Short mmCIF file of C-alpha atoms in Angstrom, two decimals:
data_model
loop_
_atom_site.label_atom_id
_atom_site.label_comp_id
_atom_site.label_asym_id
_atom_site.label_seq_id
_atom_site.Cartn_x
_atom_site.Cartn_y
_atom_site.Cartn_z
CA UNK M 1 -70.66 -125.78 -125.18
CA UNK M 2 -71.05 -128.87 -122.97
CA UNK M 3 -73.30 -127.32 -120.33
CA UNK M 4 -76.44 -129.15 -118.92
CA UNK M 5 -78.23 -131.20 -116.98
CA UNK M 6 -77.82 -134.73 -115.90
CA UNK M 7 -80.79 -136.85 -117.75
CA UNK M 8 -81.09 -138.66 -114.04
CA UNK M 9 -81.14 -136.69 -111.89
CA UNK M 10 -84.56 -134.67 -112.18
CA UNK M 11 -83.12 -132.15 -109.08
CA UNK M 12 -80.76 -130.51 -111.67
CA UNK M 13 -82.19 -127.82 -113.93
CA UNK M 14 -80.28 -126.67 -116.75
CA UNK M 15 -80.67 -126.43 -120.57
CA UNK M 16 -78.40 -128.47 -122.60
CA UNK M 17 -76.48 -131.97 -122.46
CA UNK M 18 -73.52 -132.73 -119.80
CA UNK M 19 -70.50 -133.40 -121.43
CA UNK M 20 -68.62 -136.64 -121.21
CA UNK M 21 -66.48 -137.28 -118.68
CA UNK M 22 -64.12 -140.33 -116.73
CA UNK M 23 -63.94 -140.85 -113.47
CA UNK M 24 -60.56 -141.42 -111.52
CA UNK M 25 -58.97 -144.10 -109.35
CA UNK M 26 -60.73 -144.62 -105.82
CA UNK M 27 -58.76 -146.77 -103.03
CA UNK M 28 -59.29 -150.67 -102.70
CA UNK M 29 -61.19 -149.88 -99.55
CA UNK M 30 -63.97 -148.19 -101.47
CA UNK M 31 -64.62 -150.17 -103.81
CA UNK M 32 -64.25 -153.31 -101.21
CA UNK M 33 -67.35 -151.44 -99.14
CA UNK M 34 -69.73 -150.25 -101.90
CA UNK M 35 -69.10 -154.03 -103.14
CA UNK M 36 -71.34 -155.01 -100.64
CA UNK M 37 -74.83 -156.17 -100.96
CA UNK M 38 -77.64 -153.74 -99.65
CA UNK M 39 -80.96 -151.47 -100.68
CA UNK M 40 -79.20 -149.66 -103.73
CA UNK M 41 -79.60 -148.25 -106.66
CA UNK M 42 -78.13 -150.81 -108.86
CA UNK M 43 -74.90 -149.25 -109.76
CA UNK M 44 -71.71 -151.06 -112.40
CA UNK M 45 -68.71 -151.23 -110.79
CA UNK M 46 -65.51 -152.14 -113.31
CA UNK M 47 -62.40 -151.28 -114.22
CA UNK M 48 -63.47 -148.86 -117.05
CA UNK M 49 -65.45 -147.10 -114.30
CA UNK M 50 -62.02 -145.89 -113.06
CA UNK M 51 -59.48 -144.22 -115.03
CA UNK M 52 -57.11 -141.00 -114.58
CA UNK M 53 -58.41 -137.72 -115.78
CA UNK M 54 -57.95 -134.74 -114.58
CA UNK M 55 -61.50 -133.31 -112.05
CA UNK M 56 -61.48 -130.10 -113.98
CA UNK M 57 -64.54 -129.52 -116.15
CA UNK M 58 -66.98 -131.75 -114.55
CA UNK M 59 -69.48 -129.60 -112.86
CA UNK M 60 -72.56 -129.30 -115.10
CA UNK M 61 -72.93 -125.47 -115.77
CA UNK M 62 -75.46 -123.52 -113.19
CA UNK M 63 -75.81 -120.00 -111.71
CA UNK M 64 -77.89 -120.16 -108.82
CA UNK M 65 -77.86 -123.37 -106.22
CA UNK M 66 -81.21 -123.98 -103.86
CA UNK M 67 -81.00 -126.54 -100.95
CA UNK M 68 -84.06 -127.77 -99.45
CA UNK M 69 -83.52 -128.61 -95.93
CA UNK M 70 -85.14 -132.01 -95.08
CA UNK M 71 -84.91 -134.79 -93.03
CA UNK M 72 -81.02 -137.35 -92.71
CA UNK M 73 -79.61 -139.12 -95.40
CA UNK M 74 -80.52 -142.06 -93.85
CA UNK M 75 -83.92 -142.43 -94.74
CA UNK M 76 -83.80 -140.58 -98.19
CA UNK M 77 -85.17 -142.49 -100.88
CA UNK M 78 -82.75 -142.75 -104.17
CA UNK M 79 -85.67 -140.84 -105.77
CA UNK M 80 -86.63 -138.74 -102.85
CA UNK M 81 -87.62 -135.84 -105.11
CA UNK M 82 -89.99 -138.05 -106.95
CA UNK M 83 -90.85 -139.92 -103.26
CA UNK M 84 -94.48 -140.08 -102.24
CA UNK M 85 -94.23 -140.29 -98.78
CA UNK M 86 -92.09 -137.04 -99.06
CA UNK M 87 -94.20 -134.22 -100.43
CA UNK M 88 -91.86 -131.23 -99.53
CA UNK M 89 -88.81 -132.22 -101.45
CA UNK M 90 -91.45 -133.72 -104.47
CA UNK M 91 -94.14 -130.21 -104.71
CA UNK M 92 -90.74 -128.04 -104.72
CA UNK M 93 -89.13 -130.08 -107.53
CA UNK M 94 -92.28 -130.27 -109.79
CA UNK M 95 -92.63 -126.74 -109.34
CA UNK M 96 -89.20 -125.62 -109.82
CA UNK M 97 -89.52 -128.10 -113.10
CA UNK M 98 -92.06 -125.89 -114.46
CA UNK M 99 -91.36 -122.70 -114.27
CA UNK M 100 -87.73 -123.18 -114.89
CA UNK M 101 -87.89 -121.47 -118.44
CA UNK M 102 -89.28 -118.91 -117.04
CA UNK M 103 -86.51 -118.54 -114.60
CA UNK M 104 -83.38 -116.09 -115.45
CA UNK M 105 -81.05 -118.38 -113.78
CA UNK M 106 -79.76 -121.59 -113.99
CA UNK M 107 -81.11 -123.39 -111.08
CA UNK M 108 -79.75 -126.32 -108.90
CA UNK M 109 -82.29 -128.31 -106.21
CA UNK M 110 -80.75 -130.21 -103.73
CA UNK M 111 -81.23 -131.76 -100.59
CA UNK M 112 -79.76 -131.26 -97.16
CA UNK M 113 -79.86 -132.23 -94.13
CA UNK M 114 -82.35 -130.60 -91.78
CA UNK M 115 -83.25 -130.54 -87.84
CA UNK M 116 -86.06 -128.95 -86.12
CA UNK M 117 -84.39 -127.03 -83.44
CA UNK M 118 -81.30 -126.12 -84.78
CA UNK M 119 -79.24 -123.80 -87.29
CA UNK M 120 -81.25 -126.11 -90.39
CA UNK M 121 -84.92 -126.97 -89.06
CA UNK M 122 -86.67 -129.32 -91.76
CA UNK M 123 -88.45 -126.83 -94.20
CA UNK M 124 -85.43 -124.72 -94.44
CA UNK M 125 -84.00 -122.93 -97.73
CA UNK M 126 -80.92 -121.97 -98.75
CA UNK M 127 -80.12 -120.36 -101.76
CA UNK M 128 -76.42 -119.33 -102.84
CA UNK M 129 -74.86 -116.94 -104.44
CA UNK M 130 -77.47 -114.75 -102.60
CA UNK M 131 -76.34 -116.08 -99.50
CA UNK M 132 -80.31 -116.14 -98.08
CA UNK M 133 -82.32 -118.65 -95.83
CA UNK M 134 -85.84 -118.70 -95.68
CA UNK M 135 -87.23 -120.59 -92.77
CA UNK M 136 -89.55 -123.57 -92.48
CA UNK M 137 -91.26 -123.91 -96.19
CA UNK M 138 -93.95 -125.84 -96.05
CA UNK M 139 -95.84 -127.97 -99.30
CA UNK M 140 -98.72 -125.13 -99.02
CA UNK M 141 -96.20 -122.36 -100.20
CA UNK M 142 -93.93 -123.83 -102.67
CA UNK M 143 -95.77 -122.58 -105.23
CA UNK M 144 -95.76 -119.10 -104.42
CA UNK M 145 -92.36 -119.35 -102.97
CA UNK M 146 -90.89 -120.46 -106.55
CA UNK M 147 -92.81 -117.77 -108.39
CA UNK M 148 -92.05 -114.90 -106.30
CA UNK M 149 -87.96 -116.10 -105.49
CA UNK M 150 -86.72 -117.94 -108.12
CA UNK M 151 -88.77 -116.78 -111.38
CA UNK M 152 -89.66 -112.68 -110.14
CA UNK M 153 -86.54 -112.76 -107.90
CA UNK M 154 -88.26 -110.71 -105.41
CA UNK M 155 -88.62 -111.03 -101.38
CA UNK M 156 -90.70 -113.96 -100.25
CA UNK M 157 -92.63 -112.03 -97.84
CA UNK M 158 -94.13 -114.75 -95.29
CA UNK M 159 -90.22 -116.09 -94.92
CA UNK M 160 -88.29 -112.47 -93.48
CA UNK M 161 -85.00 -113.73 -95.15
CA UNK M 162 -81.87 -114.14 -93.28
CA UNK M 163 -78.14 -113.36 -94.58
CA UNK M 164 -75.99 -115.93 -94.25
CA UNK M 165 -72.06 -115.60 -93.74
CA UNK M 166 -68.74 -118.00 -93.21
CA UNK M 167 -68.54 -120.63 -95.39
CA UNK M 168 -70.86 -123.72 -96.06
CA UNK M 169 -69.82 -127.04 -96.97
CA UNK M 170 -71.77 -129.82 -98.67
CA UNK M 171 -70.50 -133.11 -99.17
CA UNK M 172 -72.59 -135.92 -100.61
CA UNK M 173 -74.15 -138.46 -98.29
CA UNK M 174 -76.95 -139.84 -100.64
CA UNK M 175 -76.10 -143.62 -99.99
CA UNK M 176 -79.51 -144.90 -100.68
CA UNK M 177 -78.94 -143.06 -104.35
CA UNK M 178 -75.22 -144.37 -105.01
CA UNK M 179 -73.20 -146.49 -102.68
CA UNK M 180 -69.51 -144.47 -102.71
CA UNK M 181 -71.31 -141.68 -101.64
CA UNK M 182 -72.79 -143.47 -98.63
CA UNK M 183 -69.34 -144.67 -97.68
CA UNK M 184 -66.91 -141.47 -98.28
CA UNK M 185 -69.51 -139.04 -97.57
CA UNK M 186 -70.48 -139.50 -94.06
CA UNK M 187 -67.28 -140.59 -92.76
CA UNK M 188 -66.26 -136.72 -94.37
CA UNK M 189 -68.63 -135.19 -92.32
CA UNK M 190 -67.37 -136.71 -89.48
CA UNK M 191 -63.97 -135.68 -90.47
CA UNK M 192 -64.95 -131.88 -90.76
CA UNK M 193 -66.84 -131.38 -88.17
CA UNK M 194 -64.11 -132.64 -85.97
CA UNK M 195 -61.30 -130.34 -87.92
CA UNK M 196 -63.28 -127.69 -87.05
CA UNK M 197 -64.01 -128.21 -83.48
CA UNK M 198 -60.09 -127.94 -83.26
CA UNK M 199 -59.95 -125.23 -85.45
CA UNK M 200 -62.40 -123.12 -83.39
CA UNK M 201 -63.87 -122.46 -86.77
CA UNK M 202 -67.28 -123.97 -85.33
CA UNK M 203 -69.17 -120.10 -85.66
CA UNK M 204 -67.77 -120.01 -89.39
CA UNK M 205 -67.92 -122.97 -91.24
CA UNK M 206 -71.07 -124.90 -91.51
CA UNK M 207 -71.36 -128.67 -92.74
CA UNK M 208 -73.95 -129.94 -94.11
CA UNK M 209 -74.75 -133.82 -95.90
CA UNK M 210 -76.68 -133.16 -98.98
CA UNK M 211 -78.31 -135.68 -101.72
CA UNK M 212 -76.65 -136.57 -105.15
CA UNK M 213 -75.28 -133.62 -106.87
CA UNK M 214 -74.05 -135.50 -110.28
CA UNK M 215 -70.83 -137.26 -110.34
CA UNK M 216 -71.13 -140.31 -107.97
CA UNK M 217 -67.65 -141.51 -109.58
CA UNK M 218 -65.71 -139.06 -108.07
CA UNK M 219 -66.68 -139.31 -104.37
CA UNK M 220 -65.90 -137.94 -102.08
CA UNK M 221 -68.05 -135.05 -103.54
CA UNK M 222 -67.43 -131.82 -101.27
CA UNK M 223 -69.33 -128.18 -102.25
CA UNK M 224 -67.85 -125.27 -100.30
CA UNK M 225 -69.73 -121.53 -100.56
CA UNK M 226 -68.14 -118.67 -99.43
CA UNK M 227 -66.93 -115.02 -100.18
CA UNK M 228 -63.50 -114.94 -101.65
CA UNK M 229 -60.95 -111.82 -100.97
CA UNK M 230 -63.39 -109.77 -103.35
CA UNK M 231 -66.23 -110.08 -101.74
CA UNK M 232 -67.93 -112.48 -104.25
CA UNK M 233 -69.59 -115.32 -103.58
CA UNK M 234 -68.21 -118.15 -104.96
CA UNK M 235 -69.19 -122.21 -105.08
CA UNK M 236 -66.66 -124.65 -106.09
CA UNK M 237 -66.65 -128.15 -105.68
CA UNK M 238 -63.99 -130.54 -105.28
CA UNK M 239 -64.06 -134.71 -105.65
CA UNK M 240 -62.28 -137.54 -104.82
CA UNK M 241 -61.36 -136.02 -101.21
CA UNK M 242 -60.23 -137.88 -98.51
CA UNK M 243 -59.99 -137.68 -94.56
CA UNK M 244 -56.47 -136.48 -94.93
CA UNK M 245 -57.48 -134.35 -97.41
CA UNK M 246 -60.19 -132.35 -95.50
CA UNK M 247 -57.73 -130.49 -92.94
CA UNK M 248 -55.80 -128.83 -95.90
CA UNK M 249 -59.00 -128.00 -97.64
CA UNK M 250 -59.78 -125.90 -94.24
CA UNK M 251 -56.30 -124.53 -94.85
CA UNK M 252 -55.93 -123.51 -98.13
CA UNK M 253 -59.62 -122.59 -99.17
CA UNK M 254 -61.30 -121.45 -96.44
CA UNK M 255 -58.82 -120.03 -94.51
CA UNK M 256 -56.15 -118.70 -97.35
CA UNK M 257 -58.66 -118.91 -100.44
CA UNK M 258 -56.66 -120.57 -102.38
CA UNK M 259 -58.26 -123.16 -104.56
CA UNK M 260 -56.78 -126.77 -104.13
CA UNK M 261 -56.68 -127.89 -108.13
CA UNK M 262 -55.37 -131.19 -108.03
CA UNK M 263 -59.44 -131.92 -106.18
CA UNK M 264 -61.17 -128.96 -107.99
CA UNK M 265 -64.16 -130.20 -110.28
CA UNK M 266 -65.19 -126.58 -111.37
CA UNK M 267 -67.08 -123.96 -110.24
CA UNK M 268 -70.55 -121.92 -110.06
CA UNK M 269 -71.19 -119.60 -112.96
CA UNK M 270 -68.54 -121.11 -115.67
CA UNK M 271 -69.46 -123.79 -118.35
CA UNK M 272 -67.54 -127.16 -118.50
CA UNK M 273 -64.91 -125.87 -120.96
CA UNK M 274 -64.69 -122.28 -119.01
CA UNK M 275 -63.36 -124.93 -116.20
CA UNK M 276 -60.77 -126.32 -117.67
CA UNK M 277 -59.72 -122.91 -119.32
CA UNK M 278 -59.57 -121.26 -115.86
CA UNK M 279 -57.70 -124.02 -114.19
CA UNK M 280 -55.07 -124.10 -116.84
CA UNK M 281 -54.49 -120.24 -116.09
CA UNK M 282 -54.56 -120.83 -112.90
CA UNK M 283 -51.94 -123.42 -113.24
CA UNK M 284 -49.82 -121.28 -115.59
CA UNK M 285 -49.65 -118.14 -113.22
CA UNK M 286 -48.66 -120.82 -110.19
CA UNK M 287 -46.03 -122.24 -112.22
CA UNK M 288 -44.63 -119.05 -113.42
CA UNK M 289 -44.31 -117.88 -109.91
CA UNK M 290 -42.43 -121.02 -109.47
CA UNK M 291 -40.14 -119.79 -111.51
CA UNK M 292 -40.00 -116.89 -110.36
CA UNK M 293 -38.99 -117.89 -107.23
CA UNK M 294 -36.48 -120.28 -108.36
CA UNK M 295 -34.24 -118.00 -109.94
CA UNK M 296 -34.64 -115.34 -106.98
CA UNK M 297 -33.18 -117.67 -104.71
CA UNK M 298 -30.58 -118.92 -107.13
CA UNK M 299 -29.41 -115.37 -107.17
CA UNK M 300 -25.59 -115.55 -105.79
CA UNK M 301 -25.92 -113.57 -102.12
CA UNK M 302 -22.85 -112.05 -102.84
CA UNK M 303 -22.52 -110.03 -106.13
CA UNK M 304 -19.13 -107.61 -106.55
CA UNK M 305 -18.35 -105.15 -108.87
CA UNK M 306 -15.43 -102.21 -109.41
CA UNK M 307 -16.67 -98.47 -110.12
CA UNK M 308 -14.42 -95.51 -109.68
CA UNK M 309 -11.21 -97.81 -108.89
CA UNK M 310 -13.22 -98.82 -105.65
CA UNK M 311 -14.60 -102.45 -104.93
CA UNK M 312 -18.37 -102.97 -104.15
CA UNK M 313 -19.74 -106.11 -102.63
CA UNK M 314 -23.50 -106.97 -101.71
CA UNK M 315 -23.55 -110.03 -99.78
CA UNK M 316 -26.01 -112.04 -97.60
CA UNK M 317 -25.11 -110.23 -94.60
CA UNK M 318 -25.77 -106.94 -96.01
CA UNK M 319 -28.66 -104.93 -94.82
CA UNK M 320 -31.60 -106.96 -96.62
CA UNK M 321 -34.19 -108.95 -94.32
CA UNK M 322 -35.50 -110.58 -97.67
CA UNK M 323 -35.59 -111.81 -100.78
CA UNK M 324 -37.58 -109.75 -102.55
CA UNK M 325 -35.47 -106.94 -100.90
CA UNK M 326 -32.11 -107.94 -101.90
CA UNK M 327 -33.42 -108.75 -105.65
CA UNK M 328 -33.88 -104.85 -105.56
CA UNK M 329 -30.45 -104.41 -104.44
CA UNK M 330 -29.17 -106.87 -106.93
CA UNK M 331 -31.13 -105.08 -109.90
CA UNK M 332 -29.57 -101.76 -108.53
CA UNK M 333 -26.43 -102.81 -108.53
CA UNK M 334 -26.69 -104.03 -112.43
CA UNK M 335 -28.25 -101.19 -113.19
CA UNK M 336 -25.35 -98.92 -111.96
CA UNK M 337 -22.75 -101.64 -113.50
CA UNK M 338 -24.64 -100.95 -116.70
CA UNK M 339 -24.60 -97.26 -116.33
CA UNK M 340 -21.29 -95.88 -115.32
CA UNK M 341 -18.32 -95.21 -117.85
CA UNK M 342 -15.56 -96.86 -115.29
CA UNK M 343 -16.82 -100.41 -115.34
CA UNK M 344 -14.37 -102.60 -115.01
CA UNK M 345 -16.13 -106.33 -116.31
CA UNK M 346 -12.73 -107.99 -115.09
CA UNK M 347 -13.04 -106.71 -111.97
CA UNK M 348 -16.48 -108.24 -111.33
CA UNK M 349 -15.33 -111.60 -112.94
CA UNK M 350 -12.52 -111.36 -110.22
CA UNK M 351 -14.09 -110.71 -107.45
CA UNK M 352 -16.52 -112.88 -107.91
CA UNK M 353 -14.19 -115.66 -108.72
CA UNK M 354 -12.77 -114.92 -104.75
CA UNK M 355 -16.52 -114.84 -103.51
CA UNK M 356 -16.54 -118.87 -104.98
CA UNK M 357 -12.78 -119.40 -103.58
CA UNK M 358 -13.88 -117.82 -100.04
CA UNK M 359 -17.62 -119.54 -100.24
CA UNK M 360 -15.75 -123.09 -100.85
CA UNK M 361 -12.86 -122.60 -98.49
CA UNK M 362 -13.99 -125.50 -95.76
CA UNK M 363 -13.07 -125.99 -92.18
CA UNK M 364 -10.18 -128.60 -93.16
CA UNK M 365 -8.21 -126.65 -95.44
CA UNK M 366 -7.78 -123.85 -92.45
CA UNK M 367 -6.59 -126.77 -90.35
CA UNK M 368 -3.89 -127.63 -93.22
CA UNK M 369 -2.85 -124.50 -93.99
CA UNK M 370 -2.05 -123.80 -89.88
CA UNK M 371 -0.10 -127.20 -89.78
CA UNK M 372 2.15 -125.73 -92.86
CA UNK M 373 2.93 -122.60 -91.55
CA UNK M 374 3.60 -124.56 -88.07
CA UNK M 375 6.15 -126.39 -89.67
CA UNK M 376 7.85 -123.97 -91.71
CA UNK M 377 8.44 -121.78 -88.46
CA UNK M 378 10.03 -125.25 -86.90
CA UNK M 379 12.21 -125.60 -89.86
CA UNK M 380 13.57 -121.75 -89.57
CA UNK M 381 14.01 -121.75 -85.81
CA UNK M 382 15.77 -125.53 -85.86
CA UNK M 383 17.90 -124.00 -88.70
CA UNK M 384 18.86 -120.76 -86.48
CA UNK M 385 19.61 -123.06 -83.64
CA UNK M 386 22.20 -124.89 -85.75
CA UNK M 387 23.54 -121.59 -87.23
CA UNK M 388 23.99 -120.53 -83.48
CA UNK M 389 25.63 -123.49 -82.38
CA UNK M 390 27.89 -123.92 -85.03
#
C-alpha cells in the first residue's frame, strides 16, 4: 500500500516501506547555496536528483504527529535524536521506539523549536490531531509520559494539558541534517512571520522551525495544522514553497481553506496512494466547476421567445443582480418555451437574430446612417426649390 517509514530517519514511526518517489525542479539559487562547502550531512546533488512529478503522494502515511519542543535549529545535530549531549530529544525517541507496537496510532516525532519564556519553552509537547500541549517534559518523565499518552491515550496528569487553537505551521529548518532545508527553510520563517504581522493574524497562526520531516528534495517543506470548515483537524503539508508563495498559502488555506494542490504533498490520516486518489477528485470537482462556470457566462444575456402572439425578452438589464440568478431565469424561460402549445421556434430564431443585429450595431454605423438620411432630405428640399422656381 506504500505506507511507511523512512529507513533514516529514526524520528518517524510507522510500519511498512515508503514508496518511491522524484523530486522536482528547485531554482539555480538553491542549488548554487547548498553547493557550498560546510558541516553537512553529505548529501548528492545531480541532475537525476531533480525531475518533474507531481508533490501528491509523498507524505509517508501517519495518524498522530508529536513535536518535541527543544532548543534552535542552529545547534541541532543531523542526528539530534540519537545526540548525546541532547538527552531530551534522544530518551523520548528510544522510548517512543519501543512501545510503538503497542501504540494504536501511527506516530510522528519531531523537533521544534523551543524558548524558555515564551508560547514554546524547551520541554514543550505538542501533539496534533488532539490539538494538546503539555508543558516542560523533562528526561525523568518520558517514560511515563509515552506510556500513559501515546500507548493508554489517557491524561498525563503531572502536565494539566492545554487546548490549542488557530493554525500551526512547521516548515523545515534542519540545515545541519540536509542543506536545502537550511537555506529555504529559515528564510520561510522569516517570510511568515512577517505576512502575518501584516495580516494581524499574529494571535492565530503560529510558526514554528522544526527538524527533518522526510523529503529534503522538495524544500521548502511547510506543515500547516488546523480545523477545517468541519471542525476536523487536519495536517497537510506542502513542498517546494517559495517566499512568494507563502502570502497565498495564508490566503487560500488558512484563511479560505482551500488546499493549494499544485504545492500539496498529502495529508495526515491517508496512505500514499489515498493522496493521489484524493487530489485527483479534488482536481476533477475544480475542473468541473470550471465548466460550469464557463458555459454560465457564455449564456447569451438576452434570450427572446414568442408565446400567446406576444414577444418575451430577458436581457442583461433585466431584474437579475447575478449569474446564478439569471441562469434561473434562463432555465424558466426554456422551460415555459418547452411547455406551452403556442411556441413559435421562428419567432425565437428571429428575435434573437435582431438581439445579434442590435448587439453588433457599433457607434460608426449610427454616424453613417445620420449622414444618409442628411443627404436625402438635401436632395428633396434642393429638388422642391427647383420645382418652385421653375
Amino acid at each position: 500500500m506504500g505506507s511507511g517509514r523512512y529507513l533514516d530517519d529514526p524520528l518517524t514511526f510507522t510500519r511498512n516501506p515508503p514508496s518511491s518517489s522524484s523530486p522536482i525542479t528547485e531554482s539555480s539559487f538553491l542549488y548554487e547555496s547548498i553547493s557550498r562547502s560546510g558541516s553537512y550531512e553529505s548529501e548528492s546533488i545531480s541532475d537525476v536528483d531533480y525531475g518533474l512529478e507531481k508533490l501528491a503522494g509523498t507524505v509517508q502515511f501517519y495518524e498522530r504527529h508529536v513535536f518535541l519542543c527543544y532548543k534552535k535549529p542552529s545547534v541541532w545535530p543531523a542526528r539530534i535524536e540519537a545526540s548525546e549531549f541532547d538527552r531530551l530529544p534522544r530518551l523520548l525517541s528510544s522510548a517512543v521506539s519501543a512501545r510503538k507496537s503497542s501504540m494504536k496510532k501511527e506516530t510522528l516525532l519531531t523537533i521544534c523549536e523551543g524558548h524558555d519564556g515564551t508560547e514554546t519553552s524547551n520541554g514543550d509537547v505538542l501533539i496534533f490531531p488532539d490539538m494538546i500541549r503539555y508543558r516542560r517534559l523533562t528526561h525523568f518523565d518520558v517514560d511515563t509520559f509515552v506510556e500513559e499518552v501515546l500507548v493508554k491515550g489517557v491524561e498525563w496528569l503531572p502536565g494539566n494539558p492545554e487546548s490549542l487553537s488557530g493554525s500551526y505551521v512547521f516548515i523545515c529548518c534542519h540545515g545541519s541534517r540536509y542543506r536545502r532545508c537550511g537555506v529555504c527553510g529559515p528564510s520561510l520563517v522569516s517570510r511568515f512571520r512577517d505576512e502575518i504581522e501584516l495580516c494581524g493574524l499574529r494571535d492565530e497562526v503560529s510558526i514554528s522551525p522544526c527538524s527533518h520531516i522526510g523529503g529534503h528534495k522538495y524544500a521548502g517543506d511547510v506543515i500547516i495544522y488546523g480545523v477545517n470548515i468541519n471542525q476536523k483537524v487536519t495536517g497537510h503539508w506542502y513542498g517546494c514553497v517559495t517566499l512568494e508563495d507563502v502570502p497565498f498559502l495564508l490566503e487560500q488555506h488558512i484563511n479560505n481553506g482551500v488546499i493549494v494542490d499544485r504545492l500539496w504533498r498529502g495529508e495526515m490520516g491517508l496512505l500514499e496512494e489515498d493522496q493521489k486518489k484524493t487530489q485527483e477528485h479534488r482536481l476533477q470537482l475544480n475542473s468541473n466547476k470550471i465548466s460550469n462556470r464557463e458555459v454560465t457566462e457564455s449564456v447569451n444575456d438576452s434570450i427572446c421567445f414568442q408565446q400567446n402572439g406576444k414577444s418575451n425578452c430577458l436581457d442583461e438589464n433585466h431584474t437579475e443582480k447575478n449569474t446564478s440568478e439569471r441562469v434561473t431565469s434562463v432555465k424558466n424561460a426554456s422551460f415555459r418555451i418547452s411547455s406551452s402549445e403556442n411556441v413559435s421556434s421562428c419567432g425565437f430564431k428571429v428575435c434573437a437574430a435582431m438581439s445579434m443585429w442590435l448587439e453588433n450595431w457599433e457607434k460608426e454605423d449610427t454616424y453613417a446612417a445620420l449622414a444618409v438620411a442628411c443627404a436625402a432630405a438635401s436632395v428633396a428640399i434642393a429638388y422642391n426649390c427647383y420645382k418652385q422656381l421653375k
